[in-house]
Coordinates of C-alpha atoms and ligand atoms in Angstrom, one line a residue:
M173 CA -58.6 -2.7 20.3
T174 CA -57.4 0.3 22.2
S175 CA -54.7 -1.7 23.9
V176 CA -53.4 -2.9 20.5
I177 CA -53.2 0.7 19.3
I178 CA -51.4 1.7 22.5
Y179 CA -48.9 -1.2 22.2
T180 CA -48.3 -0.4 18.6
I181 CA -47.6 3.2 19.5
I182 CA -45.3 2.2 22.3
F183 CA -43.5 -0.2 19.9
L184 CA -43.2 2.5 17.1
I185 CA -41.9 5.4 19.3
P186 CA -38.4 4.0 19.8
I187 CA -38.2 3.1 16.1
A188 CA -39.2 6.7 15.2
V189 CA -36.7 8.1 17.7
W190 CA -34.0 5.8 16.3
W191 CA -34.9 6.7 12.7
C192 CA -34.7 10.5 13.5
R193 CA -31.4 10.1 15.2
F194 CA -29.7 7.8 12.7
K195 CA -31.7 8.3 9.5
P196 CA -29.6 8.2 6.4
M197 CA -28.2 11.7 6.0
T198 CA -26.9 13.5 3.0
L199 CA -25.3 16.9 3.3
P200 CA -27.2 19.7 1.5
G201 CA -25.6 21.0 -1.7
I202 CA -23.0 18.2 -2.1
P203 CA -23.7 16.0 -5.1
S204 CA -24.8 12.4 -4.4
W205 CA -26.2 9.6 -6.5
S206 CA -29.8 10.5 -7.2
D207 CA -31.0 6.9 -7.3
D208 CA -29.7 5.8 -3.9
H209 CA -31.8 3.5 -1.8
L210 CA -33.8 5.1 1.1
V211 CA -32.2 2.8 3.8
W212 CA -29.2 1.1 2.1
G213 CA -28.0 4.3 0.3
D214 CA -25.4 3.4 -2.4
L215 CA -24.7 -0.1 -1.1
P216 CA -26.7 -1.7 -4.0
R217 CA -24.5 0.2 -6.5
L218 CA -21.3 -0.9 -4.6
K219 CA -22.5 -4.5 -4.5
K220 CA -23.0 -4.4 -8.3
I221 CA -19.5 -3.1 -8.8
L222 CA -18.0 -5.8 -6.6
R223 CA -20.1 -8.4 -8.4
D224 CA -18.7 -7.2 -11.7
N225 CA -15.1 -7.7 -10.4
G226 CA -14.6 -4.1 -9.3
S227 CA -13.4 -2.9 -5.9
F228 CA -14.4 -0.3 -3.3
T229 CA -11.7 1.9 -4.8
D230 CA -13.4 1.6 -8.2
F231 CA -16.6 2.8 -6.5
L232 CA -14.9 5.8 -5.0
D233 CA -13.4 6.6 -8.4
L234 CA -16.7 6.2 -10.3
S235 CA -18.5 8.4 -7.8
S236 CA -15.9 11.3 -8.1
K237 CA -15.7 11.0 -11.8
T238 CA -19.5 11.1 -12.2
L239 CA -20.4 13.5 -9.4
G240 CA -17.5 15.9 -9.3
P241 CA -14.5 16.9 -7.2
I242 CA -16.6 17.0 -4.0
C243 CA -19.4 14.5 -3.7
Q244 CA -20.9 12.1 -1.1
I245 CA -21.9 8.5 -0.8
R246 CA -23.9 6.5 1.7
L247 CA -23.0 3.0 2.7
G248 CA -26.1 1.7 4.5
P249 CA -28.0 3.6 7.2
F250 CA -24.9 4.6 9.2
A251 CA -21.9 5.1 7.1
H252 CA -21.5 8.2 5.1
M253 CA -18.5 9.7 3.3
V254 CA -17.6 12.9 1.5
I255 CA -15.2 12.2 -1.4
I256 CA -12.7 14.9 -2.4
T257 CA -10.6 14.7 -5.5
D258 CA -9.5 18.3 -6.0
Y259 CA -5.7 18.1 -5.6
Q260 CA -5.2 21.6 -4.4
E261 CA -8.0 21.3 -1.9
I262 CA -6.6 17.9 -0.6
E263 CA -3.1 19.5 -0.2
S264 CA -4.6 22.4 1.7
L265 CA -6.6 20.2 4.0
L266 CA -3.7 17.8 4.8
L267 CA -0.9 20.4 5.0
R268 CA -2.6 23.4 6.5
R269 CA -5.9 22.4 8.1
H270 CA -4.7 19.0 9.5
S271 CA -5.5 20.1 13.1
S272 CA -9.2 19.9 12.2
L273 CA -8.8 16.3 10.9
D274 CA -7.6 12.9 12.3
R275 CA -7.2 9.4 11.0
S276 CA -10.6 8.0 10.4
S277 CA -12.1 5.7 13.1
Q278 CA -12.9 3.3 10.2
T279 CA -9.2 2.8 9.5
T280 CA -8.2 2.6 13.2
S281 CA -10.9 0.2 14.2
L282 CA -9.8 -2.2 11.5
F283 CA -6.1 -2.2 12.3
K284 CA -6.6 -2.0 16.1
T285 CA -7.6 -5.7 15.9
I286 CA -3.9 -6.6 15.6
L287 CA -2.1 -3.4 16.5
P288 CA -3.9 -1.6 19.4
R289 CA -1.1 0.9 20.0
A290 CA 1.0 1.7 17.0
L291 CA 1.4 4.7 14.7
L292 CA -1.2 3.5 12.2
T293 CA -3.9 3.2 14.8
L294 CA -3.2 6.0 17.3
Q295 CA -5.3 9.2 17.2
T296 CA -3.1 12.3 16.7
G297 CA -2.0 13.4 20.1
D298 CA 0.8 13.0 22.7
V299 CA 1.0 9.2 22.5
W300 CA 1.2 9.3 18.7
R301 CA 3.9 12.0 18.9
K302 CA 5.9 10.0 21.3
H303 CA 5.8 7.0 19.0
R304 CA 6.6 9.0 15.9
K305 CA 9.6 10.6 17.7
G306 CA 10.7 7.3 19.2
I307 CA 10.8 5.5 16.0
G308 CA 11.7 8.5 13.7
T309 CA 15.5 7.9 13.9
A310 CA 14.9 4.6 12.0
M311 CA 13.9 6.5 8.9
T312 CA 16.9 8.9 8.8
P313 CA 19.2 8.6 5.8
R314 CA 22.1 7.6 8.1
F315 CA 20.2 4.7 9.6
L316 CA 18.7 3.6 6.3
A317 CA 22.1 3.6 4.7
L318 CA 23.3 1.4 7.5
T319 CA 20.6 -1.2 7.1
M320 CA 20.3 -1.0 3.3
S321 CA 22.5 -4.0 2.6
N322 CA 19.5 -6.1 3.7
I323 CA 17.4 -4.7 0.8
T324 CA 20.2 -5.3 -1.7
K325 CA 20.7 -8.8 -0.6
S326 CA 17.0 -9.5 -0.8
A327 CA 16.8 -8.2 -4.3
Q328 CA 19.8 -10.3 -5.4
N329 CA 18.2 -13.4 -3.8
L330 CA 15.0 -12.7 -5.8
V331 CA 17.0 -12.5 -9.0
E332 CA 18.6 -15.8 -8.2
L333 CA 15.2 -17.4 -7.5
W334 CA 13.8 -16.1 -10.8
N335 CA 16.8 -17.3 -12.7
R336 CA 16.2 -20.8 -11.3
K337 CA 12.4 -20.6 -12.0
G338 CA 13.2 -19.5 -15.5
E339 CA 15.4 -22.5 -16.1
L340 CA 12.6 -24.8 -14.9
S341 CA 9.7 -23.1 -16.5
G342 CA 10.1 -24.2 -20.1
G343 CA 9.2 -20.7 -21.2
R344 CA 6.0 -20.5 -19.2
S345 CA 5.0 -17.7 -16.9
W346 CA 4.4 -17.9 -13.2
E347 CA 2.5 -16.0 -10.5
A348 CA 4.9 -13.6 -8.9
E349 CA 3.1 -11.8 -6.1
V350 CA 4.1 -14.3 -3.3
D351 CA 7.8 -14.1 -4.5
L352 CA 7.7 -10.3 -4.3
E353 CA 6.0 -10.2 -1.0
S354 CA 8.5 -12.8 0.4
A355 CA 11.4 -10.7 -0.9
M356 CA 10.1 -7.6 0.8
M357 CA 9.5 -9.5 4.0
D358 CA 13.2 -10.6 3.9
A359 CA 14.3 -7.1 3.3
I360 CA 12.1 -5.6 6.1
C361 CA 13.0 -8.3 8.6
G362 CA 16.7 -7.8 8.0
L363 CA 16.2 -4.1 8.5
A364 CA 13.9 -4.4 11.5
F365 CA 15.3 -7.4 13.4
G366 CA 18.9 -7.7 12.1
E367 CA 18.2 -11.1 10.5
S368 CA 16.2 -12.0 7.4
W369 CA 13.8 -14.9 7.6
N370 CA 15.4 -16.1 4.3
V371 CA 12.1 -16.9 2.7
I372 CA 13.4 -16.4 -0.8
T373 CA 16.6 -18.5 -0.3
S374 CA 14.4 -21.2 1.2
Y375 CA 12.3 -21.2 -2.0
T376 CA 15.5 -21.4 -4.2
G377 CA 16.7 -24.3 -2.0
Q378 CA 13.4 -26.2 -2.6
L379 CA 13.9 -25.8 -6.3
E380 CA 17.4 -27.1 -6.3
S381 CA 16.6 -30.8 -6.5
L382 CA 14.0 -30.4 -9.3
N383 CA 14.9 -31.2 -12.9
S384 CA 14.1 -29.2 -15.9
D385 CA 11.2 -31.4 -17.2
I386 CA 8.8 -30.3 -14.4
G387 CA 7.3 -28.0 -17.0
N388 CA 6.2 -31.1 -19.0
D389 CA 4.4 -32.5 -16.0
L390 CA 0.7 -31.5 -16.2
S391 CA 0.3 -31.5 -12.4
N392 CA 2.5 -28.4 -12.4
I393 CA 0.6 -26.5 -15.1
G394 CA -2.1 -24.1 -13.9
S395 CA -5.5 -23.5 -15.6
R396 CA -4.1 -20.7 -17.7
G397 CA -1.0 -22.5 -18.9
E398 CA 1.3 -21.0 -16.2
I399 CA 3.8 -23.1 -14.3
V400 CA 3.0 -23.6 -10.6
F401 CA 5.8 -24.0 -8.2
H402 CA 4.7 -25.8 -5.0
L403 CA 6.8 -24.0 -2.5
N404 CA 6.5 -23.7 1.3
A405 CA 7.4 -20.5 3.2
P406 CA 9.3 -20.9 6.4
D407 CA 7.4 -20.7 9.7
P408 CA 7.8 -17.1 10.8
A409 CA 6.6 -15.9 7.4
R410 CA 3.6 -18.1 7.5
T411 CA 2.8 -17.0 11.0
T412 CA 3.0 -13.3 9.9
W413 CA 0.7 -13.9 6.9
Y414 CA -1.8 -15.8 9.0
I415 CA -2.1 -12.9 11.5
F416 CA -2.5 -10.3 8.6
Q417 CA -5.1 -12.4 6.9
A418 CA -7.1 -12.4 10.1
V419 CA -7.7 -8.6 9.8
P420 CA -11.4 -8.5 9.1
V421 CA -11.3 -6.2 6.1
E422 CA -14.8 -7.1 4.9
S423 CA -16.6 -7.0 8.2
P424 CA -18.8 -4.1 9.1
F425 CA -18.0 -4.9 12.8
P426 CA -14.2 -5.5 12.8
A427 CA -13.8 -5.7 16.6
L428 CA -16.6 -8.2 16.9
S429 CA -15.4 -10.4 14.0
H430 CA -11.9 -10.4 15.3
F431 CA -13.1 -11.3 18.8
F432 CA -14.3 -14.6 17.4
T433 CA -11.1 -15.1 15.4
R434 CA -9.0 -14.7 18.6
L435 CA -10.9 -17.6 20.2
T436 CA -9.7 -20.0 17.5
P437 CA -6.8 -22.3 18.4
S438 CA -4.9 -21.6 15.2
Y439 CA -5.0 -17.8 15.8
R440 CA -3.8 -18.3 19.3
Y441 CA -1.0 -20.6 18.1
H442 CA 0.2 -18.1 15.5
T443 CA 0.1 -15.0 17.8
K444 CA 1.9 -17.0 20.5
R445 CA 4.7 -17.9 18.0
M446 CA 5.0 -14.2 16.9
D447 CA 5.1 -13.1 20.5
D448 CA 7.8 -15.6 21.4
F449 CA 9.8 -14.4 18.4
L450 CA 9.5 -10.7 19.5
E451 CA 10.3 -11.6 23.1
Q452 CA 13.4 -13.4 22.1
R453 CA 14.6 -10.5 19.9
L454 CA 13.9 -8.2 22.9
A455 CA 16.1 -10.3 25.2
E456 CA 18.9 -10.4 22.6
A457 CA 18.7 -6.6 22.0
R458 CA 18.7 -5.9 25.7
H459 CA 21.7 -8.2 26.2
K460 CA 23.6 -6.3 23.4
A461 CA 22.8 -2.9 25.0
S462 CA 23.7 -3.9 28.5
N463 CA 26.5 -1.9 30.0
L464 CA 26.3 0.7 27.3
S465 CA 25.1 4.3 27.4
C466 CA 22.1 5.3 25.3
E467 CA 24.4 7.1 22.8
M468 CA 26.8 4.2 22.5
A469 CA 24.1 1.6 22.1
S470 CA 22.3 3.7 19.5
E471 CA 25.6 4.2 17.6
A472 CA 26.2 0.4 17.6
A473 CA 22.6 -0.5 16.5
D474 CA 22.4 -1.8 13.0
N475 CA 18.7 -2.8 13.0
T476 CA 15.6 -1.0 14.2
F477 CA 14.9 -3.3 17.1
D478 CA 18.4 -2.7 18.6
L479 CA 18.0 1.0 18.0
L480 CA 14.7 1.2 19.9
I481 CA 16.0 -0.8 22.8
A482 CA 19.0 1.5 22.9
K483 CA 16.7 4.6 23.0
Q484 CA 15.0 3.1 26.0
L485 CA 18.2 3.8 27.9
G486 CA 17.6 7.5 27.4
E487 CA 14.6 9.8 28.0
G488 CA 11.2 9.2 26.3
G489 CA 11.9 5.7 24.9
L490 CA 9.1 3.4 24.0
S491 CA 8.0 0.6 26.3
D492 CA 8.7 -3.0 25.5
D493 CA 5.1 -3.5 24.3
E494 CA 5.1 -0.4 22.2
I495 CA 8.4 -1.5 20.6
K496 CA 7.0 -4.9 19.8
Q497 CA 3.9 -3.4 18.2
E498 CA 5.8 -0.8 16.2
L499 CA 8.1 -3.5 14.8
F500 CA 5.2 -5.8 14.0
Q501 CA 3.7 -2.8 12.2
Y502 CA 6.8 -2.7 10.1
L503 CA 5.9 -6.1 8.7
L504 CA 2.3 -5.1 8.1
A505 CA 2.9 -1.7 6.7
G506 CA 6.2 -2.4 5.0
T507 CA 5.9 -5.7 3.2
E508 CA 2.6 -5.8 1.4
T509 CA 2.6 -2.2 0.3
S510 CA 6.0 -2.3 -1.4
S511 CA 5.6 -5.8 -2.8
T512 CA 2.2 -4.9 -4.2
T513 CA 3.6 -1.8 -5.9
L514 CA 6.2 -4.0 -7.5
A515 CA 3.6 -6.6 -8.5
W516 CA 1.8 -4.0 -10.5
I517 CA 4.9 -3.5 -12.5
S518 CA 3.9 -5.7 -15.5
R519 CA 1.0 -4.2 -17.4
T520 CA -0.3 -1.3 -19.4
S521 CA -3.4 -1.7 -21.5
F522 CA -6.5 -0.9 -19.5
H523 CA -9.5 -3.1 -19.2
N524 CA -11.0 -2.1 -16.0
K525 CA -14.6 -1.4 -16.8
F526 CA -15.0 1.7 -14.7
L527 CA -11.8 3.6 -14.8
Q528 CA -9.4 1.9 -17.1
L529 CA -6.8 3.2 -14.7
I530 CA -4.6 0.7 -13.3
S531 CA -2.1 -1.5 -15.0
Q532 CA -0.8 -4.3 -12.9
K533 CA 1.9 -2.5 -11.1
W534 CA 5.6 -2.6 -12.0
C535 CA 5.9 -6.2 -13.2
K536 CA 2.6 -5.6 -15.0
F537 CA 3.7 -2.2 -16.4
M538 CA 7.0 -3.6 -17.6
T539 CA 5.6 -6.6 -19.3
N540 CA 3.5 -4.4 -21.5
N541 CA 6.1 -1.8 -22.1
P542 CA 9.1 -3.3 -23.8
A543 CA 10.4 0.1 -25.0
I544 CA 10.3 1.5 -21.4
Q545 CA 12.1 -1.7 -20.1
R546 CA 14.9 -1.2 -22.7
K547 CA 15.2 2.5 -22.0
L548 CA 15.5 1.9 -18.3
R549 CA 18.1 -0.8 -18.6
Q550 CA 20.2 1.3 -21.0
H551 CA 19.9 4.3 -18.6
L552 CA 21.2 2.2 -15.7
L553 CA 24.0 0.7 -17.8
N554 CA 25.1 4.1 -19.1
R555 CA 25.1 5.7 -15.6
L556 CA 26.2 3.1 -13.1
P557 CA 29.8 2.1 -12.9
Q558 CA 30.2 -1.4 -14.5
D559 CA 31.8 -3.0 -11.4
I560 CA 28.9 -2.1 -9.1
I561 CA 26.0 -2.9 -11.4
H562 CA 24.8 -6.1 -9.5
N563 CA 26.0 -5.0 -6.1
M564 CA 24.7 -1.5 -5.7
T565 CA 24.9 0.1 -2.2
F566 CA 23.0 3.0 -0.8
D567 CA 25.9 5.3 -1.5
D568 CA 26.2 4.1 -5.1
L569 CA 22.6 4.9 -5.7
I570 CA 22.6 8.3 -4.3
A571 CA 26.0 9.2 -5.8
V572 CA 24.7 8.7 -9.4
N573 CA 22.0 10.9 -10.9
L574 CA 19.3 8.4 -12.2
P575 CA 16.4 10.5 -13.3
Y576 CA 14.8 7.9 -15.5
L577 CA 14.8 5.3 -12.7
E578 CA 13.3 7.9 -10.4
A579 CA 10.6 8.6 -13.0
V580 CA 9.8 4.9 -13.4
V581 CA 9.5 4.5 -9.6
H582 CA 7.2 7.5 -9.3
E583 CA 5.1 6.6 -12.3
T584 CA 4.7 3.1 -10.9
L585 CA 3.5 4.5 -7.6
R586 CA 1.1 6.9 -9.4
M587 CA -0.4 4.2 -11.5
A588 CA -0.3 1.3 -9.0
R589 CA -2.4 3.1 -6.4
T590 CA -1.4 0.6 -3.8
A591 CA -3.4 2.5 -1.3
G592 CA -6.6 3.2 -3.3
G593 CA -7.3 6.2 -1.0
F594 CA -7.1 7.3 2.6
L595 CA -9.7 8.5 5.1
R596 CA -9.9 11.3 7.7
D597 CA -12.6 12.3 10.2
T598 CA -13.4 15.9 10.8
K599 CA -12.8 16.9 14.5
E600 CA -14.9 20.0 14.2
D601 CA -17.4 21.7 11.8
M602 CA -15.5 22.8 8.6
C603 CA -16.1 24.6 5.4
I604 CA -14.7 22.6 2.5
M605 CA -15.0 23.9 -1.1
G606 CA -17.8 26.2 0.0
H607 CA -19.8 23.4 1.7
H608 CA -20.6 23.1 5.4
I609 CA -19.1 19.7 6.7
P610 CA -20.2 18.8 10.2
K611 CA -17.9 17.4 12.9
G612 CA -17.6 13.7 12.7
T613 CA -17.9 13.4 8.9
T614 CA -15.6 10.9 7.2
L615 CA -13.6 12.4 4.3
A616 CA -12.2 10.1 1.6
F617 CA -9.2 11.1 -0.6
P618 CA -8.9 8.6 -3.4
T619 CA -5.5 8.4 -5.0
S620 CA -7.1 8.7 -8.4
I621 CA -6.3 12.3 -8.4
G622 CA -3.1 11.4 -10.2
H623 CA -5.2 10.0 -13.1
Q624 CA -8.1 12.3 -13.3
D625 CA -7.2 15.6 -11.7
L626 CA -10.6 16.9 -11.2
S627 CA -9.6 20.4 -10.1
S628 CA -12.0 22.7 -11.9
P629 CA -12.0 26.5 -12.0
D630 CA -15.4 26.7 -10.3
Y631 CA -14.3 24.7 -7.4
L632 CA -11.0 26.5 -7.1
L633 CA -12.9 29.6 -6.3
S634 CA -14.3 27.8 -3.2
T635 CA -14.4 29.9 -0.1
S636 CA -12.2 27.4 1.9
L637 CA -9.1 28.1 -0.2
S638 CA -7.2 31.3 0.0
H639 CA -7.0 32.9 -3.4
A640 CA -3.4 33.8 -2.7
E641 CA -2.5 30.1 -2.4
E642 CA -0.6 29.1 -5.5
R643 CA -0.7 25.7 -6.9
R644 CA 2.6 23.9 -6.0
V645 CA 2.4 21.0 -8.4
G646 CA 1.8 21.0 -12.1
Y647 CA -1.1 19.5 -14.1
W648 CA -0.9 16.3 -16.2
K649 CA -1.7 16.9 -19.8
S650 CA -5.4 16.5 -20.3
G651 CA -6.5 13.0 -21.3
T652 CA -3.1 11.4 -20.5
G653 CA -3.5 10.6 -16.8
H654 CA -4.3 6.9 -17.4
V655 CA -1.2 6.2 -19.5
F656 CA 1.9 4.7 -18.0
D657 CA 4.5 7.2 -19.1
P658 CA 7.6 7.8 -16.9
E659 CA 8.6 10.7 -19.2
R660 CA 5.9 12.9 -17.6
W661 CA 8.2 13.2 -14.6
L662 CA 11.1 14.6 -16.5
T663 CA 11.9 18.2 -17.4
E664 CA 12.9 19.2 -20.9
D665 CA 16.5 18.7 -20.0
G666 CA 15.9 15.2 -18.6
Q667 CA 15.9 15.9 -14.9
F668 CA 13.4 14.4 -12.5
N669 CA 10.7 16.7 -11.3
A670 CA 8.9 15.4 -8.2
I671 CA 6.1 18.0 -8.5
A672 CA 5.5 17.7 -12.2
G673 CA 1.8 16.8 -11.6
P674 CA -0.5 15.4 -8.9
S675 CA 0.2 12.0 -7.3
L676 CA -0.5 11.0 -3.7
P677 CA 0.8 7.5 -3.1
F678 CA 2.0 8.2 0.5
S679 CA -0.5 10.9 1.4
L680 CA 0.7 14.3 2.8
G681 CA 1.0 16.1 6.1
Q682 CA 1.6 14.9 9.6
R683 CA -0.1 11.5 9.2
R684 CA 1.5 10.8 5.8
C685 CA 3.3 7.4 5.4
F686 CA 6.0 7.0 8.0
G687 CA 7.9 4.6 5.8
K688 CA 8.0 6.7 2.6
N689 CA 11.8 7.1 2.5
L690 CA 12.3 3.4 3.1
A691 CA 9.7 2.4 0.5
L692 CA 11.3 4.7 -2.2
L693 CA 14.7 3.1 -1.4
E694 CA 13.3 -0.4 -1.7
L695 CA 11.6 0.3 -5.0
R696 CA 14.7 1.9 -6.5
I697 CA 16.9 -1.1 -5.5
F698 CA 14.4 -3.8 -6.5
I699 CA 13.5 -2.1 -9.8
A700 CA 17.2 -1.4 -10.7
H701 CA 18.2 -5.1 -9.9
L702 CA 15.2 -6.6 -11.7
S703 CA 15.6 -4.4 -14.7
L704 CA 19.3 -5.1 -15.1
S705 CA 18.7 -8.8 -14.8
F706 CA 15.6 -9.5 -16.8
F707 CA 13.5 -8.6 -19.7
F708 CA 9.8 -9.1 -18.8
A709 CA 8.5 -10.9 -21.8
R710 CA 4.9 -10.9 -23.1
I711 CA 2.5 -13.2 -21.4
P712 CA -0.8 -14.7 -22.8
A713 CA -3.8 -12.3 -22.9
D714 CA -5.8 -14.3 -20.4
Q715 CA -3.0 -13.9 -17.8
N716 CA -2.8 -10.1 -18.4
S717 CA -5.9 -8.8 -16.5
F718 CA -5.8 -5.4 -14.9
D719 CA -8.5 -6.2 -12.4
R720 CA -7.7 -5.6 -8.8
F721 CA -9.1 -6.6 -5.4
D722 CA -9.0 -4.6 -2.2
K723 CA -7.7 -6.4 0.9
V724 CA -6.3 -3.7 3.2
I725 CA -4.6 -2.4 0.0
S726 CA -5.3 -2.7 -3.7
H727 CA -3.9 -5.9 -5.2
P728 CA -3.7 -6.9 -8.9
K729 CA -5.9 -9.9 -9.3
D730 CA -3.2 -11.6 -11.4
C731 CA 0.5 -11.0 -11.4
F732 CA 2.0 -13.4 -13.9
V733 CA 5.6 -12.8 -15.0
R734 CA 7.9 -14.3 -17.6
P735 CA 11.3 -12.9 -16.9
V736 CA 13.9 -13.9 -19.6
Q737 CA 17.6 -13.1 -20.0
W738 CA 18.5 -9.9 -21.8
T739 CA 20.6 -12.0 -24.1
S740 CA 17.5 -13.9 -25.3
E741 CA 16.0 -13.3 -28.7
E742 CA 12.7 -12.1 -27.2
A743 CA 14.5 -9.3 -25.4
S744 CA 16.3 -8.0 -28.5
C745 CA 13.5 -8.0 -31.0
Ligands
HEM70 C1 5.0 1.6 -1.7 C2 4.9 1.5 -0.4 C3 4.0 2.2 0.6 C4 2.9 2.9 0.3 C5 2.2 3.2 -1.1 C6 2.4 3.4 1.6 C7 1.3 4.2 1.7 C8 0.8 4.7 2.9 C9 -0.4 5.5 3.1 C10 -1.3 6.0 1.9 C11 -0.6 5.8 4.4 C12 -1.7 6.5 5.0 C13 -1.4 8.0 5.2 C14 -2.6 8.8 5.6 O1 -3.6 8.3 6.2 O2 -2.5 10.0 5.4 C15 0.5 5.1 5.1 C16 0.7 5.2 6.5 C17 1.8 4.6 7.1 N1 2.8 3.8 6.5 FE1 3.1 3.5 4.6 N2 3.2 3.0 2.6 C18 4.2 2.3 2.0 C19 5.3 1.7 2.7 C20 5.5 1.7 4.0 C21 6.7 1.2 4.7 C22 7.9 0.5 4.0 C23 6.5 1.4 6.0 C24 7.4 1.1 7.2 C25 8.2 0.3 7.5 C26 5.3 2.2 6.2 C27 4.7 2.6 7.4 C28 3.6 3.3 7.5 C29 3.1 3.8 8.8 C30 3.7 3.5 10.2 C31 2.0 4.6 8.6 C32 1.1 5.3 9.6 C33 1.7 6.7 9.9 C34 1.0 7.5 10.9 O3 -0.2 7.4 11.0 O4 1.7 8.3 11.6 N3 4.7 2.3 4.9 N4 1.3 4.5 4.2

């Protein structure tokens, strides 16, 4: 009997030590869900939200809306997050107190599976600075202007594809997200590698031989009455998507999950193909730069790969492996983000149970806002010279003041919330909004601040903010944050005001989005081309859901479009 007791005690001691060390912790004074589970914390609530078609972003939003501008959640025994939604506090943390913060290890461990050493996954420090400096030239207005024809071409190709799809569709809608993602991939590849993968023109080519009664063939009609085009993407695009899809977004142990993925023959096949492609581009770029000085090769470079190889000839250039990773990151960070923002462009009545926030990005916003579509098109027709309307260049776009286009782009970004939020880890003990936050805490900044600016006078008196600090941005009119309304970005005399109210699509501070300038350009060009070419006609109610799912970024669950010509009856009534 005694020995049983002794063995039991010996067995229980490590468990007790482990429990004391890792027991679910909540920080005193910071609001949390009162009914959380002793061990699993708020996971049961999150599971219920996911079961009801919600997303992790919805859970963050619900928590901040219910518990206030600073609150905390627990995701199982180990993961704990403090959520902050006070705009002024976020700005202060990201712009002025960033040295106490770094990109969260949760984000880096996820992306490190495919990008071990790139901007996205490096901790702030000398190596990160070297990368940012090395690749920074690629985001200067001069270099973007040089490479922008790739974006224009890609937008024109998309218009051509949708014209063809319109002819074949018999008035039905179709799923547009793959088209948008492919168009962005073409644009980014052209800019990054100097040659597009021609995904969109390959789709258009596949449609060439089809005749117009495919809409009458039931095998081409989807379950919701949409037309389904059975198209195949060319190899490099499929390889890229395969590798992205292998990022274990839902796994609690990304490194382990990805270890097993890497053992599979298909993963090895696709990574080898990508590596071969990057090696070949490397050899070509090196050949072009041979016998040139760093300055001359940089001057001659008309794509990012050539530019980075040219910089290798000078001081502090990136190594071959770093260049390959940074360029592959372009594909990861630059295609899905921008295309998903565009995908949201077609909706605006809100059904999402928790937040009623998001309308399915630009295509979605437009479909549900015929008046805004007409106003945007008229604005572009009035201001752009007639001869350049379908062939705008970078110079044309910056030469003309287009405040309403700018307002639609920013309103789309605000509402789309392509990144549902971003995370930081505290590098030292901090005081945030009057609360002690220990070193190693994960802070979550949901982008919902643009919908529900939860700044409250009580919290603004928090000790962490200097009272002298004045608010830089305005407030959205109370109760209007969830409405898609580009006018909110315009001043009384119709000029665009970038700080009219809170919105954080690209984050702020030193770890903000590196591709912000490029993304804004892409959105301006695509939105201008699509708006001038099509009226996004109404689609059936069952195709018009505003639900979203999180897979690295926040996607609309459906993105059906029915683009028709502006000369059609539907567009004019
Ligand atoms: C609409 C399009 C886009 C959105 C909404 C977006 C949003 C974001 C956000 C929220 C972050 C995280 C910032 C943080 O943690 O504070 C980020 C980081 C980043 N983005 Fe974007 N992004 C977009 C397009 C692009 C494009 C086109 C590129 C490049 C080609 C790009 C490259 C990056 C990189 C490299 C980082 C990491 C920067 C660093 O840690 O230094 N993004 N982006």
